[in-house]
Amino acid sequence: MILSLDRQIPLSTLSEINKYIHKVKIGYPLILENIEYLDDIVKLHWDEIIFDLKLADIDNTMVLIVSKFINYADSFIAHSFIGIEGALDKLSEFLKNQNKSLYLVLSMSHKGWNDEFYPYLKNIAKTIDPKGFVVGATRPNMIRIVRNDFRDKIIISPGVGAQGAMIGDAICNGADYEIIGRSIYESKDPVTETKKIIETQEVKINECKRTEN
Amino acid sequence: MILSLDRQIPLSTLSEINKYIHKVKIGYPLILENIEYLDDIVKLHWDEIIFDLKLADIDNTMVLIVSKFINYADSFIAHSFIGIEGALDKLSEFLKNQNKSLYLVLSMSHKGWNDEFYPYLKNIAKTIDPKGFVVGATRPNMIRIVRNDFRDKIIISPGVGAQGAMIGDAICNGADYEIIGRSIYESKDPVTETKKIIETQEVKINECKRTEN
């Protein structure tokens, strides 16, 4: 599981949650709220800190942006839609040189996203060859398609909980990680909620594995 | 003309440039370098302060982001390819309620951008009905197409100078403003460079008007 943090929560709570969730995704809402909070986050033990900046600009601007976070981030999220030459080519090269990873968005979780572009985005993804992809948990069919097209890549899926996808569904359809944010950090008791969600996910995954066999 | 500021320059220089250029575009590289610099920028007299955040996320996240800058910005730039429901619909509504404007990206200036999607982006643009559009100055044909499709909208064109488009070309093809950044703020004498660029633009515009008549 990946914790999506869009705002600060007490460090004591975060370090409790960190016992159960070992990957965290950070976006601009949190960064802009208090950039110094990043120093606290990195002190905890995460397998991966993902900066979800939905990078979608020209190469020069994207490299300037990721450079600001290079000491905090293990990986960054960018849009594949912007294309390669003068955009993702330089970003991907820069991140590789810095030993950082890249996730490309192939399908978003909100209703208005249009999957008609997937064939185009797929070609970009094959050329850039990132660590993995973002595919909305609200689109199980797209998760299956992307899993089929990219056997060895990591698929991370936002949109679980507050945005409507059921816990465990994305994993059952081929995603590697589900991204959960508001359901945890907006809960009255985030730590208990974290444990409940992990349990729910485990039950669901076992169920779908049974039906698969 | 619009000054694109990706990094800080001495305030004395900026206020000199402000005598000639009355619109400024600010992006994350500058914001992340020193967010307090925004307080200095707003003290100068700009007709418009455009926050170029290339917004491309779900509605909740985009509204959280623009809320942080609502007291600084007159307008924001978002991508149209993310679609409407659960994304641009809420962003556009939020900005209208705050009396702020929106520019949608219809074509970017770098080589890797794919204009095949323009028909789709155009439909989104017609539905959202923003103040105007971003169309790369390196794509004169796209500027003409967008101008033809959207007679009364503002077209702003990045990509002049450092990215390769000639000064004045975008205006001659139908854009309202050319966006210039590195050619000015990376120059040894940004104020003199500003005057030279404005002069070059005027000469080019007069030339192309003469050839039109």
Short mmCIF file of C-alpha atoms in Angstrom, two decimals:
data_model
loop_
_atom_site.label_atom_id
_atom_site.label_comp_id
_atom_site.label_asym_id
_atom_site.label_seq_id
_atom_site.Cartn_x
_atom_site.Cartn_y
_atom_site.Cartn_z
CA MET A 1 0.00 0.00 0.00
CA ILE A 2 1.05 3.62 -0.59
CA LEU A 3 -0.03 6.44 1.72
CA SER A 4 -0.97 9.56 -0.23
CA LEU A 5 -0.32 12.61 1.91
CA ASP A 6 -2.01 15.81 0.74
CA ARG A 7 -1.73 17.53 4.08
CA GLN A 8 0.22 17.35 7.31
CA ILE A 9 -0.74 14.98 10.07
CA PRO A 10 0.95 14.83 13.50
CA LEU A 11 4.37 13.18 13.17
CA SER A 12 3.53 10.76 15.97
CA THR A 13 0.55 9.55 13.94
CA LEU A 14 2.58 9.36 10.75
CA SER A 15 5.30 7.29 12.39
CA GLU A 16 2.62 4.89 13.72
CA ILE A 17 1.13 4.53 10.25
CA ASN A 18 4.67 4.03 8.89
CA LYS A 19 4.81 0.73 10.84
CA TYR A 20 2.14 -0.61 8.49
CA ILE A 21 2.61 1.38 5.25
CA HIS A 22 6.14 1.63 3.88
CA LYS A 23 5.62 3.81 0.81
CA VAL A 24 4.39 7.39 0.77
CA LYS A 25 3.25 9.66 -2.07
CA ILE A 26 3.61 13.40 -1.60
CA GLY A 27 2.00 16.08 -3.75
CA TYR A 28 2.00 19.86 -4.13
CA PRO A 29 -0.82 20.47 -1.63
CA LEU A 30 1.43 19.15 1.16
CA ILE A 31 4.64 20.71 -0.21
CA LEU A 32 3.01 24.12 -0.50
CA GLU A 33 1.43 23.82 2.95
CA ASN A 34 4.78 23.41 4.68
CA ILE A 35 7.90 22.46 2.75
CA GLU A 36 9.80 21.89 6.00
CA TYR A 37 7.49 18.97 6.80
CA LEU A 38 9.43 17.07 4.12
CA ASP A 39 12.43 16.97 6.47
CA ASP A 40 10.29 15.17 9.05
CA ILE A 41 8.89 12.72 6.51
CA VAL A 42 12.31 11.62 5.28
CA LYS A 43 13.41 10.84 8.83
CA LEU A 44 10.95 7.93 8.93
CA HIS A 45 11.73 4.61 7.26
CA TRP A 46 10.07 4.44 3.86
CA ASP A 47 10.86 1.91 1.16
CA GLU A 48 9.95 4.63 -1.33
CA ILE A 49 9.02 8.33 -1.28
CA ILE A 50 7.14 9.18 -4.47
CA PHE A 51 6.75 12.84 -5.49
CA ASP A 52 3.46 13.05 -7.34
CA LEU A 53 3.93 16.35 -9.17
CA LYS A 54 2.04 15.25 -12.31
CA LEU A 55 4.92 16.76 -14.26
CA ALA A 56 3.59 17.99 -17.61
CA ASP A 57 5.84 20.77 -18.91
CA ILE A 58 8.84 21.27 -21.22
CA ASP A 59 12.10 19.53 -20.34
CA ASN A 60 13.86 22.57 -18.90
CA THR A 61 11.05 23.36 -16.45
CA MET A 62 10.53 19.74 -15.33
CA VAL A 63 14.25 19.27 -14.64
CA LEU A 64 14.31 22.54 -12.65
CA ILE A 65 11.36 21.27 -10.57
CA VAL A 66 12.63 17.76 -9.82
CA SER A 67 16.06 19.19 -8.94
CA LYS A 68 14.45 20.94 -5.97
CA PHE A 69 13.35 17.60 -4.49
CA ILE A 70 16.14 15.30 -5.59
CA ASN A 71 17.34 14.82 -1.99
CA TYR A 72 13.88 13.89 -0.73
CA ALA A 73 12.43 11.76 -3.51
CA ASP A 74 13.06 8.20 -4.65
CA SER A 75 10.74 8.65 -7.61
CA PHE A 76 8.57 11.15 -9.47
CA ILE A 77 5.27 10.97 -11.34
CA ALA A 78 4.96 12.61 -14.77
CA HIS A 79 2.31 12.62 -17.47
CA SER A 80 3.05 10.55 -20.60
CA PHE A 81 0.65 12.67 -22.64
CA ILE A 82 3.21 15.48 -23.12
CA GLY A 83 5.38 13.30 -25.34
CA ILE A 84 9.09 12.61 -25.58
CA GLU A 85 11.25 15.08 -27.54
CA GLY A 86 11.93 18.20 -25.52
CA ALA A 87 9.94 16.85 -22.55
CA LEU A 88 10.12 13.28 -21.18
CA ASP A 89 13.42 12.46 -22.90
CA LYS A 90 15.46 14.95 -20.86
CA LEU A 91 13.45 14.33 -17.66
CA SER A 92 13.97 10.57 -17.88
CA GLU A 93 17.68 10.95 -18.65
CA PHE A 94 18.16 13.41 -15.77
CA LEU A 95 16.40 11.10 -13.28
CA LYS A 96 18.40 8.07 -14.43
CA ASN A 97 21.64 10.01 -13.92
CA GLN A 98 20.46 10.90 -10.43
CA ASN A 99 19.51 7.29 -9.68
CA LYS A 100 15.89 8.24 -9.25
CA SER A 101 12.84 6.53 -10.72
CA LEU A 102 9.95 7.67 -12.89
CA TYR A 103 6.31 6.64 -12.98
CA LEU A 104 4.27 7.66 -16.01
CA VAL A 105 0.51 8.27 -15.87
CA LEU A 106 -1.32 5.96 -18.29
CA SER A 107 -4.87 6.35 -16.98
CA MET A 108 -6.31 8.60 -14.33
CA SER A 109 -9.01 7.76 -11.80
CA HIS A 110 -11.50 10.59 -12.44
CA LYS A 111 -14.49 10.19 -14.77
CA GLY A 112 -13.38 12.81 -17.27
CA TRP A 113 -10.15 11.03 -18.22
CA ASN A 114 -10.23 9.63 -21.75
CA ASP A 115 -8.64 6.20 -22.31
CA GLU A 116 -8.88 6.56 -26.10
CA PHE A 117 -5.30 7.88 -25.98
CA TYR A 118 -3.94 4.73 -24.37
CA PRO A 119 -2.38 3.33 -27.59
CA TYR A 120 -0.45 6.62 -27.97
CA LEU A 121 0.53 6.72 -24.30
CA LYS A 122 1.60 3.05 -24.47
CA ASN A 123 4.12 3.82 -27.22
CA ILE A 124 5.57 6.67 -25.20
CA ALA A 125 5.76 4.39 -22.17
CA LYS A 126 7.61 1.70 -24.15
CA THR A 127 10.17 4.23 -25.37
CA ILE A 128 10.74 5.93 -22.01
CA ASP A 129 10.75 2.59 -20.14
CA PRO A 130 10.05 4.00 -16.65
CA LYS A 131 9.97 2.08 -13.37
CA GLY A 132 6.22 1.87 -13.54
CA PHE A 133 2.81 3.39 -14.24
CA VAL A 134 -0.06 5.15 -12.60
CA VAL A 135 -3.41 3.57 -13.53
CA GLY A 136 -6.60 4.67 -11.75
CA ALA A 137 -8.09 2.09 -9.38
CA THR A 138 -11.51 3.13 -10.70
CA ARG A 139 -10.53 1.57 -14.07
CA PRO A 140 -10.01 -2.19 -13.49
CA ASN A 141 -10.16 -2.88 -17.22
CA MET A 142 -7.28 -0.44 -17.82
CA ILE A 143 -5.24 -2.07 -15.05
CA ARG A 144 -5.67 -5.45 -16.77
CA ILE A 145 -4.70 -3.97 -20.15
CA VAL A 146 -1.60 -2.22 -18.77
CA ARG A 147 -0.59 -5.33 -16.80
CA ASN A 148 -0.89 -7.34 -19.99
CA ASP A 149 1.17 -4.82 -21.99
CA PHE A 150 3.86 -4.36 -19.33
CA ARG A 151 4.41 -7.62 -17.46
CA ASP A 152 7.41 -6.55 -15.39
CA LYS A 153 6.50 -2.96 -14.55
CA ILE A 154 5.13 -1.64 -11.24
CA ILE A 155 1.52 -0.45 -11.42
CA ILE A 156 0.35 1.92 -8.69
CA SER A 157 -3.34 2.76 -8.43
CA PRO A 158 -4.87 5.90 -6.90
CA GLY A 159 -8.59 6.41 -6.46
CA VAL A 160 -9.26 3.88 -3.70
CA GLY A 161 -11.65 4.94 -0.95
CA ALA A 162 -12.65 8.60 -1.25
CA GLN A 163 -12.61 8.46 -5.04
CA GLY A 164 -14.75 5.36 -5.20
CA ALA A 165 -12.72 2.24 -5.98
CA MET A 166 -13.12 -0.63 -3.49
CA ILE A 167 -10.12 -1.62 -1.41
CA GLY A 168 -8.34 -4.61 -2.97
CA ASP A 169 -9.97 -4.31 -6.41
CA ALA A 170 -6.96 -2.75 -8.13
CA ILE A 171 -4.62 -5.42 -6.75
CA CYS A 172 -7.03 -8.14 -7.84
CA ASN A 173 -6.92 -6.73 -11.36
CA GLY A 174 -3.13 -6.63 -11.53
CA ALA A 175 -1.88 -3.52 -9.76
CA ASP A 176 1.08 -3.84 -7.41
CA TYR A 177 0.09 -1.08 -4.97
CA GLU A 178 -3.09 0.75 -4.06
CA ILE A 179 -2.75 4.42 -3.10
CA ILE A 180 -4.90 5.56 -0.22
CA GLY A 181 -5.01 9.06 1.20
CA ARG A 182 -8.12 10.82 2.45
CA SER A 183 -9.69 7.64 3.91
CA ILE A 184 -6.70 7.54 6.29
CA TYR A 185 -5.59 11.12 6.94
CA GLU A 186 -9.16 12.46 7.19
CA SER A 187 -10.20 9.69 9.58
CA LYS A 188 -10.68 10.45 13.30
CA ASP A 189 -8.23 7.66 14.08
CA PRO A 190 -5.83 7.29 11.14
CA VAL A 191 -3.81 4.44 12.68
CA THR A 192 -6.81 2.24 13.40
CA GLU A 193 -8.19 3.08 9.97
CA THR A 194 -4.87 2.04 8.42
CA LYS A 195 -5.01 -1.36 10.09
CA LYS A 196 -8.65 -1.83 9.04
CA ILE A 197 -7.85 -0.97 5.43
CA ILE A 198 -4.88 -3.35 5.33
CA GLU A 199 -7.05 -6.12 6.75
CA THR A 200 -9.83 -5.42 4.24
CA GLN A 201 -7.31 -5.48 1.43
CA GLU A 202 -5.84 -8.81 2.58
CA VAL A 203 -9.27 -10.43 2.79
CA LYS A 204 -10.20 -9.15 -0.69
CA ILE A 205 -6.90 -10.31 -2.22
CA ASN A 206 -7.23 -13.77 -0.70
CA GLU A 207 -10.79 -13.96 -2.02
CA CYS A 208 -9.84 -13.06 -5.56
CA LYS A 209 -6.86 -15.41 -5.45
CA ARG A 210 -9.18 -18.23 -4.42
CA THR A 211 -11.58 -17.47 -7.27
CA GLU A 212 -8.61 -17.35 -9.67
CA ASN A 213 -7.36 -20.84 -8.68
CA MET B 1 4.34 40.57 -24.07
CA ILE B 2 4.46 38.31 -21.03
CA LEU B 3 7.60 37.87 -18.95
CA SER B 4 8.11 34.24 -17.92
CA LEU B 5 10.01 34.15 -14.65
CA ASP B 6 11.55 30.79 -13.76
CA ARG B 7 14.00 32.20 -11.28
CA GLN B 8 14.57 35.30 -9.16
CA ILE B 9 16.16 38.41 -10.58
CA PRO B 10 17.04 41.50 -8.55
CA LEU B 11 13.86 43.45 -7.72
CA SER B 12 15.37 46.64 -9.07
CA THR B 13 15.82 44.92 -12.44
CA LEU B 14 12.34 43.44 -12.34
CA SER B 15 10.73 46.79 -11.60
CA GLU B 16 12.65 48.29 -14.56
CA ILE B 17 11.42 45.53 -16.85
CA ASN B 18 7.91 46.08 -15.45
CA LYS B 19 7.92 49.53 -17.10
CA TYR B 20 7.90 47.76 -20.48
CA ILE B 21 6.22 44.38 -19.78
CA HIS B 22 2.96 44.43 -17.86
CA LYS B 23 2.15 40.73 -17.60
CA VAL B 24 4.20 38.10 -15.81
CA LYS B 25 4.03 34.30 -15.81
CA ILE B 26 5.31 32.46 -12.75
CA GLY B 27 6.03 28.74 -12.51
CA TYR B 28 7.06 26.18 -9.93
CA PRO B 29 10.82 26.64 -10.44
CA LEU B 30 10.49 30.20 -9.09
CA ILE B 31 7.90 29.35 -6.43
CA LEU B 32 10.02 26.50 -5.09
CA GLU B 33 13.18 28.64 -5.17
CA ASN B 34 11.75 31.25 -2.83
CA ILE B 35 8.02 31.48 -2.20
CA GLU B 36 8.47 34.81 -0.38
CA TYR B 37 9.64 36.39 -3.66
CA LEU B 38 5.96 36.27 -4.68
CA ASP B 39 5.26 39.03 -2.14
CA ASP B 40 7.77 41.25 -3.93
CA ILE B 41 6.37 40.47 -7.36
CA VAL B 42 2.82 41.40 -6.42
CA LYS B 43 3.98 44.81 -5.15
CA LEU B 44 4.80 45.82 -8.73
CA HIS B 45 2.09 46.92 -11.17
CA TRP B 46 1.11 44.01 -13.43
CA ASP B 47 -1.97 43.89 -15.60
CA GLU B 48 -1.97 40.16 -15.02
CA ILE B 49 -0.04 37.61 -12.92
CA ILE B 50 -0.38 34.18 -14.51
CA PHE B 51 0.49 31.08 -12.45
CA ASP B 52 1.75 28.52 -14.93
CA LEU B 53 1.39 25.35 -12.86
CA LYS B 54 0.41 23.13 -15.83
CA LEU B 55 -2.32 21.78 -13.58
CA ALA B 56 -3.05 18.17 -14.60
CA ASP B 57 -4.53 16.31 -11.63
CA ILE B 58 -7.92 15.37 -10.15
CA ASP B 59 -10.26 18.17 -9.09
CA ASN B 60 -9.59 17.92 -5.35
CA THR B 61 -5.82 18.24 -5.75
CA MET B 62 -5.97 21.09 -8.31
CA VAL B 63 -8.34 23.13 -6.12
CA LEU B 64 -6.05 22.57 -3.10
CA ILE B 65 -3.10 23.85 -5.17
CA VAL B 66 -4.71 26.95 -6.67
CA SER B 67 -6.11 27.86 -3.23
CA LYS B 68 -2.54 28.39 -2.02
CA PHE B 69 -1.96 31.10 -4.63
CA ILE B 70 -5.40 32.65 -4.89
CA ASN B 71 -4.19 35.95 -3.34
CA TYR B 72 -1.28 36.25 -5.76
CA ALA B 73 -2.67 35.07 -9.06
CA ASP B 74 -5.02 36.63 -11.58
CA SER B 75 -5.06 33.46 -13.66
CA PHE B 76 -3.84 29.86 -13.81
CA ILE B 77 -2.72 27.52 -16.58
CA ALA B 78 -4.07 23.96 -16.70
CA HIS B 79 -3.86 21.13 -19.20
CA SER B 80 -6.99 20.37 -21.22
CA PHE B 81 -6.09 16.73 -21.90
CA ILE B 82 -7.05 15.64 -18.37
CA GLY B 83 -10.68 16.09 -19.30
CA ILE B 84 -13.71 17.62 -17.58
CA GLU B 85 -15.63 15.43 -15.10
CA GLY B 86 -13.80 15.20 -11.79
CA ALA B 87 -11.00 17.49 -13.05
CA LEU B 88 -11.48 20.71 -15.07
CA ASP B 89 -15.16 21.08 -14.16
CA LYS B 90 -14.50 21.72 -10.46
CA LEU B 91 -11.31 23.71 -11.12
CA SER B 92 -13.08 26.02 -13.56
CA GLU B 93 -16.04 26.49 -11.24
CA PHE B 94 -13.78 27.20 -8.26
CA LEU B 95 -11.77 29.81 -10.20
CA LYS B 96 -14.91 31.52 -11.51
CA ASN B 97 -16.24 31.78 -7.93
CA GLN B 98 -12.94 33.35 -6.90
CA ASN B 99 -13.02 35.76 -9.84
CA LYS B 100 -9.87 34.26 -11.28
CA SER B 101 -9.20 33.23 -14.87
CA LEU B 102 -8.11 30.02 -16.53
CA TYR B 103 -5.94 29.35 -19.57
CA LEU B 104 -6.01 25.87 -21.07
CA VAL B 105 -3.06 24.33 -22.90
CA LEU B 106 -4.03 23.38 -26.47
CA SER B 107 -0.59 22.90 -27.99
CA MET B 108 2.84 22.93 -26.41
CA SER B 109 6.04 24.35 -27.88
CA HIS B 110 8.34 21.33 -27.60
CA LYS B 111 8.88 18.90 -30.49
CA GLY B 112 7.44 15.88 -28.72
CA TRP B 113 3.96 17.39 -28.29
CA ASN B 114 1.36 15.68 -30.49
CA ASP B 115 -1.26 17.89 -32.14
CA GLU B 116 -3.29 14.89 -33.28
CA PHE B 117 -5.36 15.34 -30.12
CA TYR B 118 -6.35 18.90 -30.92
CA PRO B 119 -9.93 17.97 -31.99
CA TYR B 120 -10.45 16.36 -28.57
CA LEU B 121 -8.82 19.24 -26.69
CA LYS B 122 -10.92 21.72 -28.71
CA ASN B 123 -14.15 20.14 -27.50
CA ILE B 124 -12.97 20.33 -23.91
CA ALA B 125 -12.00 23.96 -24.46
CA LYS B 126 -15.42 24.81 -25.88
CA THR B 127 -17.15 23.25 -22.86
CA ILE B 128 -14.91 24.81 -20.21
CA ASP B 129 -14.88 28.20 -21.99
CA PRO B 130 -11.75 29.59 -20.32
CA LYS B 131 -10.31 33.10 -20.68
CA GLY B 132 -7.81 31.82 -23.20
CA PHE B 133 -5.32 29.25 -24.46
CA VAL B 134 -1.67 28.39 -24.46
CA VAL B 135 -0.41 27.56 -27.95
CA GLY B 136 3.33 27.10 -28.58
CA ALA B 137 4.97 29.87 -30.61
CA THR B 138 6.92 27.14 -32.39
CA ARG B 139 3.62 25.99 -33.99
CA PRO B 140 2.36 28.88 -36.17
CA ASN B 141 -0.07 26.59 -37.94
CA MET B 142 -1.68 25.64 -34.62
CA ILE B 143 -1.96 29.30 -33.63
CA ARG B 144 -3.84 29.99 -36.86
CA ILE B 145 -6.14 26.99 -36.27
CA VAL B 146 -6.90 27.96 -32.67
CA ARG B 147 -7.43 31.60 -33.63
CA ASN B 148 -9.87 30.45 -36.27
CA ASP B 149 -11.72 28.17 -33.84
CA PHE B 150 -11.82 30.70 -30.98
CA ARG B 151 -12.17 34.22 -32.39
CA ASP B 152 -12.67 36.07 -29.10
CA LYS B 153 -10.27 34.16 -26.81
CA ILE B 154 -6.81 35.26 -25.68
CA ILE B 155 -3.96 33.19 -27.11
CA ILE B 156 -0.63 33.30 -25.26
CA SER B 157 2.42 31.73 -26.87
CA PRO B 158 5.51 30.40 -25.08
CA GLY B 159 8.60 29.17 -26.87
CA VAL B 160 9.92 32.46 -28.22
CA GLY B 161 13.68 32.97 -28.06
CA ALA B 162 15.44 30.17 -26.16
CA GLN B 163 13.00 27.54 -27.45
CA GLY B 164 13.39 28.63 -31.05
CA ALA B 165 10.42 30.67 -32.29
CA MET B 166 11.29 34.07 -33.78
CA ILE B 167 10.10 37.18 -31.97
CA GLY B 168 6.88 38.48 -33.49
CA ASP B 169 6.00 35.29 -35.40
CA ALA B 170 3.32 34.11 -32.98
CA ILE B 171 1.62 37.51 -32.98
CA CYS B 172 1.73 37.59 -36.78
CA ASN B 173 -0.04 34.23 -36.81
CA GLY B 174 -2.82 35.31 -34.47
CA ALA B 175 -1.55 35.12 -30.89
CA ASP B 176 -2.30 37.98 -28.52
CA TYR B 177 0.85 37.71 -26.39
CA GLU B 178 4.28 36.17 -26.76
CA ILE B 179 5.87 34.73 -23.61
CA ILE B 180 9.55 35.38 -23.20
CA GLY B 181 11.70 34.23 -20.31
CA ARG B 182 15.28 32.99 -20.58
CA SER B 183 16.22 35.46 -23.36
CA ILE B 184 15.54 38.21 -20.82
CA TYR B 185 16.37 36.89 -17.35
CA GLU B 186 19.50 35.03 -18.53
CA SER B 187 20.78 38.10 -20.40
CA LYS B 188 23.67 40.14 -18.97
CA ASP B 189 21.48 43.23 -19.20
CA PRO B 190 17.84 42.15 -18.92
CA VAL B 191 16.41 45.68 -19.20
CA THR B 192 18.23 46.54 -22.41
CA GLU B 193 17.37 43.09 -23.77
CA THR B 194 13.72 43.73 -22.95
CA LYS B 195 13.70 46.99 -24.94
CA LYS B 196 15.46 45.30 -27.88
CA ILE B 197 12.94 42.44 -27.90
CA ILE B 198 9.97 44.82 -27.81
CA GLU B 199 11.45 46.80 -30.68
CA THR B 200 12.11 43.65 -32.71
CA GLN B 201 8.55 42.51 -32.08
CA GLU B 202 7.09 45.86 -33.18
CA VAL B 203 9.11 45.86 -36.40
CA LYS B 204 8.05 42.28 -37.18
CA ILE B 205 4.36 42.99 -36.45
CA ASN B 206 4.37 46.09 -38.65
CA GLU B 207 6.02 44.07 -41.42
CA CYS B 208 3.47 41.29 -41.30
CA LYS B 209 0.60 43.82 -41.10
CA ARG B 210 1.94 45.52 -44.24
CA THR B 211 2.11 42.20 -46.09
CA GLU B 212 -1.45 41.41 -44.93
CA ASN B 213 -2.88 44.68 -46.31
#
